[in-house]
Every structure is written in C-alpha cells, then in structure tokens.
Amino acid sequence: MIAAVLAGGSGRRFGGDKLLFRISGKPLILHTIGRLEKADSIDEIVIVASPENAEKLRPFGNVVVDELLVGPIGGLYTALSRGDAFVVAGDMPLLVPEFVDFIVERFYSEKKPVCVPRWGNGYLEPLHATYSSEFRELLEEKIRAGQYSLNRAIRGSDACYIEIESLPADWRESFFNVNTRKDLERIRGVRERVL
C-alpha cells in the first residue's frame, strides 16, 4: 500500500506555498509525511506534485508529477498508476496513524474500489481514503468526460463507507487541514502534544 500525498495546490487562501511553511522548524508537508510513516499499513510514500512545484518538493521524498492539472481527481489518477493508495492532502499535519491503518484494513477486508470516511450528513472525506488501482479506470472515464468531481466519482462506484460518528472522537483531528494562516493557531494549540 502506498500513501500518496497530494501537493498540487497553489495555496492561494494561505497566501503562499503553505506546504513549505515551517512549523516547529520543519515544512508543513513533512509533518504530514511523518505521520504517514508511523502507520503500519503504509509501505511507501509518494508526493504527487504539479509540474511547477515538483522540484521544490523533491528534497522531501519520491515525487510523481501530475500532468493533468484538473484538481484532486487528477492527482489521485496519477497516484493510482503506482498501485493501491491511501490518499491525503499535503496540508494534513494531524493525521492519526491508527486511523490510517483502520481504513486500509477495512479496504482490504471489504474488497471495494474505494474505502472512504463519511459523516452522518453524507459529507465524504475523499482525501483521507483508500483507493484501488482499478478505480483509476473510472477516474479516466470521468476525466475524459470533463467531470472532475472526486465525490461524484466515489458515489458512482461500489464504495465502502466508514461512518465517522462510530469511530473514536479523537480520530477526527486526522481530517484537519491547513487552509489559512489562522489555521496555524489550531496547530500551535496541539503542537506540543502531536507534532
């Protein structure tokens, strides 16, 4: 199982390249990668980057370039060329390794094309989910048709859903991502404990 860290965003809301922003002395993306390294189910980590930021990210790991540039669906499509993948965004520094392992384990036991956490209101967490390499065929169809909604692709498949409300409450911090500089305040609040 690979972990694919999607790192193609421009960081407009953050006001700069947030993945390189230093927290506790190291770039944000390394916090995400560090958490994934603690998951027992992950064999390899790849960074899926856009052509414009690939060189900046190479010092942090194995970089795969997403040439499609159609958002997360393109990054996922690129990642799945390497095999089954647990996919996250590069700005998720509070990932819970036990939760990652739980999702991967469910993915293997359910044998579905995707295993994704779902909130009670139906909202999905597609960038904290496991996908099979076979799911890539469906993504290719969607991309060719100009349909770039990852949520819609998941809902149109035979997906395995993990009901979030039934899980340990402290696992929910795993979904946290940094969009703005204000979000850094939340990290500082838990930094001593987590990072």
GROMACS .gro file of C-alpha atoms in nm:
model
  195
    1MET     CA    1   0.000   0.000   0.000
    2ILE     CA    2   0.140   0.337  -0.096
    3ALA     CA    3   0.043   0.664   0.067
    4ALA     CA    4   0.000   0.939  -0.188
    5VAL     CA    5   0.039   1.294  -0.058
    6LEU     CA    6  -0.136   1.535  -0.295
    7ALA     CA    7   0.071   1.851  -0.319
    8GLY     CA    8  -0.054   2.028  -0.629
    9GLY     CA    9  -0.248   2.318  -0.477
   10SER     CA   10  -0.135   2.677  -0.514
   11GLY     CA   11  -0.207   2.786  -0.155
   12ARG     CA   12  -0.400   3.098  -0.261
   13ARG     CA   13  -0.604   3.117   0.061
   14PHE     CA   14  -0.290   3.070   0.268
   15GLY     CA   15  -0.106   3.343   0.081
   16GLY     CA   16   0.195   3.144  -0.034
   17ASP     CA   17   0.332   2.792  -0.056
   18LYS     CA   18   0.187   2.652   0.264
   19LEU     CA   19   0.345   2.309   0.222
   20LEU     CA   20   0.688   2.466   0.269
   21PHE     CA   21   0.578   2.684   0.561
   22ARG     CA   22   0.780   2.584   0.867
   23ILE     CA   23   0.608   2.462   1.182
   24SER     CA   24   0.831   2.358   1.471
   25GLY     CA   25   1.128   2.401   1.241
   26LYS     CA   26   1.018   2.183   0.952
   27PRO     CA   27   0.795   2.227   0.646
   28LEU     CA   28   0.425   2.151   0.685
   29ILE     CA   29   0.438   1.867   0.430
   30LEU     CA   30   0.700   1.686   0.640
   31HIS     CA   31   0.459   1.678   0.934
   32THR     CA   32   0.205   1.504   0.709
   33ILE     CA   33   0.467   1.260   0.578
   34GLY     CA   34   0.596   1.194   0.930
   35ARG     CA   35   0.250   1.091   1.048
   36LEU     CA   36   0.209   0.857   0.750
   37GLU     CA   37   0.545   0.696   0.826
   38LYS     CA   38   0.404   0.591   1.164
   39ALA     CA   39   0.119   0.395   1.001
   40ASP     CA   40   0.199   0.022   0.994
   41SER     CA   41  -0.003  -0.038   0.677
   42ILE     CA   42   0.194   0.203   0.456
   43ASP     CA   43   0.483   0.055   0.256
   44GLU     CA   44   0.587   0.358   0.052
   45ILE     CA   45   0.507   0.730   0.041
   46VAL     CA   46   0.492   0.933  -0.281
   47ILE     CA   47   0.431   1.305  -0.324
   48VAL     CA   48   0.204   1.391  -0.617
   49ALA     CA   49   0.310   1.736  -0.734
   50SER     CA   50   0.226   1.974  -1.015
   51PRO     CA   51   0.500   2.040  -1.272
   52GLU     CA   52   0.555   2.386  -1.122
   53ASN     CA   53   0.624   2.269  -0.767
   54ALA     CA   54   0.780   1.925  -0.831
   55GLU     CA   55   1.143   2.041  -0.799
   56LYS     CA   56   1.075   2.225  -0.471
   57LEU     CA   57   0.925   1.908  -0.323
   58ARG     CA   58   1.187   1.654  -0.439
   59PRO     CA   59   1.402   1.705  -0.126
   60PHE     CA   60   1.111   1.569   0.083
   61GLY     CA   61   1.062   1.235  -0.093
   62ASN     CA   62   0.969   1.044  -0.405
   63VAL     CA   63   0.782   1.286  -0.634
   64VAL     CA   64   0.535   1.183  -0.906
   65VAL     CA   65   0.425   1.463  -1.139
   66ASP     CA   66   0.055   1.518  -1.211
   67GLU     CA   67   0.044   1.647  -1.568
   68LEU     CA   68  -0.337   1.664  -1.584
   69LEU     CA   69  -0.383   1.963  -1.352
   70VAL     CA   70  -0.757   1.907  -1.304
   71GLY     CA   71  -0.758   1.911  -0.923
   72PRO     CA   72  -0.756   1.624  -0.673
   73ILE     CA   73  -0.912   1.379  -0.920
   74GLY     CA   74  -0.605   1.420  -1.144
   75GLY     CA   75  -0.368   1.378  -0.853
   76LEU     CA   76  -0.546   1.060  -0.749
   77TYR     CA   77  -0.544   0.931  -1.108
   78THR     CA   78  -0.168   0.989  -1.120
   79ALA     CA   79  -0.111   0.821  -0.782
   80LEU     CA   80  -0.306   0.508  -0.876
   81SER     CA   81  -0.065   0.440  -1.160
   82ARG     CA   82   0.163   0.315  -0.879
   83GLY     CA   83  -0.095   0.074  -0.732
   84ASP     CA   84  -0.349   0.086  -0.449
   85ALA     CA   85  -0.316   0.406  -0.249
   86PHE     CA   86  -0.417   0.572   0.074
   87VAL     CA   87  -0.457   0.935  -0.034
   88VAL     CA   88  -0.424   1.252   0.172
   89ALA     CA   89  -0.357   1.619   0.113
   90GLY     CA   90  -0.011   1.755   0.194
   91ASP     CA   91  -0.155   2.005   0.443
   92MET     CA   92  -0.288   1.749   0.695
   93PRO     CA   93  -0.032   1.758   0.979
   94LEU     CA   94  -0.253   1.594   1.242
   95LEU     CA   95  -0.310   1.261   1.066
   96VAL     CA   96  -0.377   0.978   1.311
   97PRO     CA   97  -0.168   0.673   1.210
   98GLU     CA   98  -0.410   0.429   1.380
   99PHE     CA   99  -0.696   0.574   1.176
  100VAL     CA  100  -0.495   0.534   0.854
  101ASP     CA  101  -0.433   0.168   0.944
  102PHE     CA  102  -0.803   0.121   1.025
  103ILE     CA  103  -0.910   0.249   0.682
  104VAL     CA  104  -0.652   0.040   0.496
  105GLU     CA  105  -0.758  -0.270   0.692
  106ARG     CA  106  -1.125  -0.207   0.605
  107PHE     CA  107  -1.025  -0.156   0.240
  108TYR     CA  108  -0.859  -0.499   0.230
  109SER     CA  109  -1.141  -0.675   0.413
  110GLU     CA  110  -1.426  -0.514   0.214
  111LYS     CA  111  -1.253  -0.557  -0.126
  112LYS     CA  112  -1.425  -0.248  -0.269
  113PRO     CA  113  -1.273   0.000  -0.517
  114VAL     CA  114  -1.264   0.275  -0.255
  115CYS     CA  115  -1.298   0.296   0.123
  116VAL     CA  116  -1.386   0.647   0.240
  117PRO     CA  117  -1.493   0.805   0.571
  118ARG     CA  118  -1.843   0.955   0.568
  119TRP     CA  119  -2.009   1.196   0.810
  120GLY     CA  120  -2.368   1.148   0.926
  121ASN     CA  121  -2.484   1.426   0.691
  122GLY     CA  122  -2.340   1.237   0.393
  123TYR     CA  123  -2.028   1.453   0.354
  124LEU     CA  124  -1.729   1.247   0.239
  125GLU     CA  125  -1.358   1.276   0.325
  126PRO     CA  126  -1.211   1.175  -0.014
  127LEU     CA  127  -0.863   1.299   0.076
  128HIS     CA  128  -0.839   1.062   0.371
  129ALA     CA  129  -0.936   0.744   0.191
  130THR     CA  130  -0.801   0.429   0.027
  131TYR     CA  131  -0.843   0.358  -0.345
  132SER     CA  132  -0.773   0.051  -0.557
  133SER     CA  133  -0.568   0.078  -0.873
  134GLU     CA  134  -0.879  -0.046  -1.061
  135PHE     CA  135  -1.060   0.274  -0.955
  136ARG     CA  136  -0.826   0.452  -1.197
  137GLU     CA  137  -1.035   0.328  -1.493
  138LEU     CA  138  -1.345   0.502  -1.358
  139LEU     CA  139  -1.143   0.818  -1.297
  140GLU     CA  140  -1.016   0.809  -1.652
  141GLU     CA  141  -1.374   0.797  -1.783
  142LYS     CA  142  -1.472   1.092  -1.564
  143ILE     CA  143  -1.167   1.298  -1.661
  144ARG     CA  144  -1.221   1.232  -2.033
  145ALA     CA  145  -1.582   1.349  -1.990
  146GLY     CA  146  -1.467   1.667  -1.814
  147GLN     CA  147  -1.624   1.557  -1.485
  148TYR     CA  148  -1.369   1.648  -1.219
  149SER     CA  149  -1.571   1.591  -0.902
  150LEU     CA  150  -1.398   1.324  -0.694
  151ASN     CA  151  -1.703   1.299  -0.466
  152ARG     CA  152  -1.926   1.222  -0.763
  153ALA     CA  153  -1.685   0.955  -0.888
  154ILE     CA  154  -1.684   0.789  -0.546
  155ARG     CA  155  -2.063   0.799  -0.517
  156GLY     CA  156  -2.090   0.642  -0.863
  157SER     CA  157  -1.880   0.344  -0.756
  158ASP     CA  158  -1.936   0.045  -0.530
  159ALA     CA  159  -1.771   0.224  -0.238
  160CYS     CA  160  -1.711   0.112   0.118
  161TYR     CA  161  -1.815   0.387   0.361
  162ILE     CA  162  -1.677   0.422   0.712
  163GLU     CA  163  -1.924   0.602   0.938
  164ILE     CA  164  -1.720   0.865   1.123
  165GLU     CA  165  -1.956   0.905   1.418
  166SER     CA  166  -1.899   0.541   1.513
  167LEU     CA  167  -1.523   0.592   1.547
  168PRO     CA  168  -1.314   0.727   1.839
  169ALA     CA  169  -1.378   1.103   1.863
  170ASP     CA  170  -1.007   1.189   1.881
  171TRP     CA  171  -0.953   1.037   1.537
  172ARG     CA  172  -1.143   1.330   1.385
  173GLU     CA  173  -0.842   1.561   1.415
  174SER     CA  174  -0.692   1.347   1.138
  175PHE     CA  175  -0.911   1.535   0.887
  176PHE     CA  176  -0.778   1.877   0.985
  177ASN     CA  177  -0.606   2.063   0.702
  178VAL     CA  178  -0.435   2.399   0.686
  179ASN     CA  179  -0.608   2.642   0.450
  180THR     CA  180  -0.528   2.978   0.604
  181ARG     CA  181  -0.267   3.120   0.837
  182LYS     CA  182  -0.535   3.133   1.105
  183ASP     CA  183  -0.549   2.754   1.091
  184LEU     CA  184  -0.190   2.752   1.219
  185GLU     CA  185  -0.324   2.870   1.557
  186ARG     CA  186  -0.505   2.539   1.594
  187ILE     CA  187  -0.185   2.350   1.526
  188ARG     CA  188   0.003   2.558   1.781
  189GLY     CA  189  -0.258   2.459   2.036
  190VAL     CA  190  -0.187   2.088   1.990
  191ARG     CA  191   0.167   2.113   1.858
  192GLU     CA  192   0.340   2.019   2.180
  193ARG     CA  193   0.127   1.707   2.207
  194VAL     CA  194   0.115   1.597   1.844
  195LEU     CA  195   0.395   1.745   1.637
   0.00000   0.00000   0.00000
